[in-house]
Amino acid sequence: MSGSHDADLVAALAARLDEAALAGRTARRPTDTADLDPATAYLVQRAVIERRIARGEAPLGVKMGFTSRAKMIQMGVDDVIWGLLTDAMLIEEGGVLDTAGLIQPRIEPEIAFLIGRPLAGAVTPAEAVRAIAGVAVAYEVLDSRYADFAFTLPDVIADNASAAGFGVGPWRDPGAVDPANLGLLVEIDGRPVATGSSAAILGNPLRSLIAAARLAAGARLELRPGWIVLAGAATAALPLPRGVHVRVSAAGLGRAEVSTR
């Protein structure tokens, strides 16, 4: 594939996915019409984000995906993936999410890290810990641009790892909370609907942060101070209906809440 043809393909696929997200409708999977490998899929993902930045959004961090062994096995992969976050995806704490523009929203409980110093490349656990300015309970709203959440690995990478929105609870001192094995609870309208442990995130969410630093270097990026890293889900993603109140709690971290309309 020539460089110019490759660039044209990346731009066309990015436009397809971005326009589908703006319109709140599904799109054809890139692999239905093109021979797409993960490396090119990441170029599509970056091009989608560049379109959002051109509309005035600002980069705000990354989200990690496939951080459970079961999900890796399901997708036939042996490494995590990531998507990029912008400030427009951040839902204020206790705020309201309008689901009208979403296609098939789901929500999952997460652990989030606030970056306090630049981080990229091969880093040790100690270096990763020193880069953390805060840790918090969080949630991510997923919304695949593909019908029925059905996709291959390159498809989901191109679709920014299904990122749609996220919210973060109060930031805690990272020295006061060990994120390795925290119990998490998801409640919808006061009813418990899922429980999990942060240990489901690669055995320890810190490993997800280390992986994020590695992927950042490969993408010629760095995790910047003020950025947020969503380390991964502690449970399976849950359907997110409109007209409900969701509370995600984590032992020692408090809670993050959102209502939908």
Short mmCIF file of N, CA, C and O in Angstrom, two decimals, residues 27 29 36 46 49-50 52 77 83 86 90 95 125-126 133 142 144 155 171-172 177 190 203 210 227 243:
data_model
loop_
_atom_site.label_atom_id
_atom_site.label_comp_id
_atom_site.label_asym_id
_atom_site.label_seq_id
_atom_site.Cartn_x
_atom_site.Cartn_y
_atom_site.Cartn_z
N ALA A 27 -21.86 2.81 12.00
CA ALA A 27 -21.10 2.90 10.76
C ALA A 27 -20.62 1.50 10.37
O ALA A 27 -20.57 0.59 11.20
N ARG A 29 -17.99 -1.31 9.64
CA ARG A 29 -16.69 -1.58 10.23
C ARG A 29 -15.60 -1.38 9.17
O ARG A 29 -15.77 -1.79 8.02
N LEU A 36 -7.19 -3.85 7.21
CA LEU A 36 -6.69 -2.93 8.24
C LEU A 36 -5.93 -3.69 9.31
O LEU A 36 -6.46 -4.63 9.90
N ARG A 46 -6.06 8.17 15.82
CA ARG A 46 -5.45 9.48 16.02
C ARG A 46 -6.09 10.53 15.12
O ARG A 46 -6.30 11.68 15.54
N ILE A 49 -9.34 11.68 16.61
CA ILE A 49 -9.10 12.64 17.70
C ILE A 49 -8.65 13.99 17.15
O ILE A 49 -9.05 15.05 17.66
N GLU A 50 -7.84 13.99 16.10
CA GLU A 50 -7.40 15.25 15.51
C GLU A 50 -8.59 16.04 14.96
O GLU A 50 -8.62 17.27 15.03
N ARG A 52 -11.55 15.96 16.29
CA ARG A 52 -12.20 16.52 17.48
C ARG A 52 -11.43 17.73 18.00
O ARG A 52 -12.02 18.74 18.42
N VAL A 77 -6.13 -11.67 21.65
CA VAL A 77 -4.97 -10.79 21.72
C VAL A 77 -4.19 -11.06 23.00
O VAL A 77 -4.68 -11.69 23.93
N GLY A 83 -7.38 4.02 24.03
CA GLY A 83 -8.07 5.06 23.30
C GLY A 83 -7.67 6.39 23.92
O GLY A 83 -7.09 6.44 25.02
N THR A 86 -10.65 13.22 25.53
CA THR A 86 -10.63 14.68 25.42
C THR A 86 -11.51 15.28 26.51
O THR A 86 -12.31 14.59 27.15
N LEU A 90 -15.42 14.37 29.31
CA LEU A 90 -15.51 14.39 30.78
C LEU A 90 -16.88 14.86 31.23
O LEU A 90 -17.34 15.94 30.83
N GLY A 95 -23.16 14.94 37.51
CA GLY A 95 -23.82 15.60 36.39
C GLY A 95 -24.80 14.70 35.65
O GLY A 95 -25.07 13.56 36.06
N PRO A 125 7.60 0.02 38.26
CA PRO A 125 6.47 0.34 39.14
C PRO A 125 6.74 1.55 40.02
O PRO A 125 5.85 2.39 40.22
N ALA A 126 7.97 1.66 40.52
CA ALA A 126 8.29 2.80 41.39
C ALA A 126 8.20 4.11 40.62
O ALA A 126 7.70 5.13 41.13
N ALA A 133 -0.35 11.73 40.67
CA ALA A 133 -0.71 12.82 41.58
C ALA A 133 -1.99 12.53 42.34
O ALA A 133 -2.27 13.17 43.35
N LEU A 142 -19.13 3.67 27.42
CA LEU A 142 -18.72 3.12 26.14
C LEU A 142 -19.86 3.28 25.14
O LEU A 142 -21.04 3.25 25.51
N SER A 144 -20.02 1.88 21.10
CA SER A 144 -19.43 1.45 19.84
C SER A 144 -20.17 2.06 18.67
O SER A 144 -21.40 2.19 18.68
N ASP A 155 -10.91 -2.88 14.18
CA ASP A 155 -12.12 -2.06 14.19
C ASP A 155 -12.25 -1.27 15.49
O ASP A 155 -12.54 -0.07 15.49
N TRP A 171 -10.38 12.97 43.89
CA TRP A 171 -9.00 12.49 43.84
C TRP A 171 -8.48 12.26 45.25
O TRP A 171 -8.67 13.09 46.13
N ARG A 172 -7.82 11.13 45.45
CA ARG A 172 -7.23 10.78 46.74
C ARG A 172 -5.71 10.75 46.61
O ARG A 172 -5.15 10.52 45.54
N VAL A 177 -3.81 5.15 49.50
CA VAL A 177 -4.67 4.07 49.01
C VAL A 177 -3.87 3.15 48.10
O VAL A 177 -3.23 3.61 47.16
N GLY A 190 -30.08 3.00 42.98
CA GLY A 190 -29.95 2.45 44.31
C GLY A 190 -29.89 0.93 44.39
O GLY A 190 -29.73 0.38 45.48
N GLY A 203 -4.51 -7.58 37.20
CA GLY A 203 -3.99 -8.02 38.49
C GLY A 203 -3.71 -6.87 39.44
O GLY A 203 -3.70 -7.03 40.65
N ILE A 210 1.51 1.39 33.72
CA ILE A 210 2.82 1.08 33.12
C ILE A 210 2.66 0.76 31.64
O ILE A 210 3.45 1.20 30.79
N TRP A 227 -3.19 14.98 32.86
CA TRP A 227 -3.93 13.97 32.12
C TRP A 227 -4.48 12.91 33.08
O TRP A 227 -3.95 12.69 34.17
N GLY A 243 -32.69 8.00 31.88
CA GLY A 243 -33.59 8.21 33.00
C GLY A 243 -33.21 7.45 34.26
O GLY A 243 -34.08 7.13 35.07
#
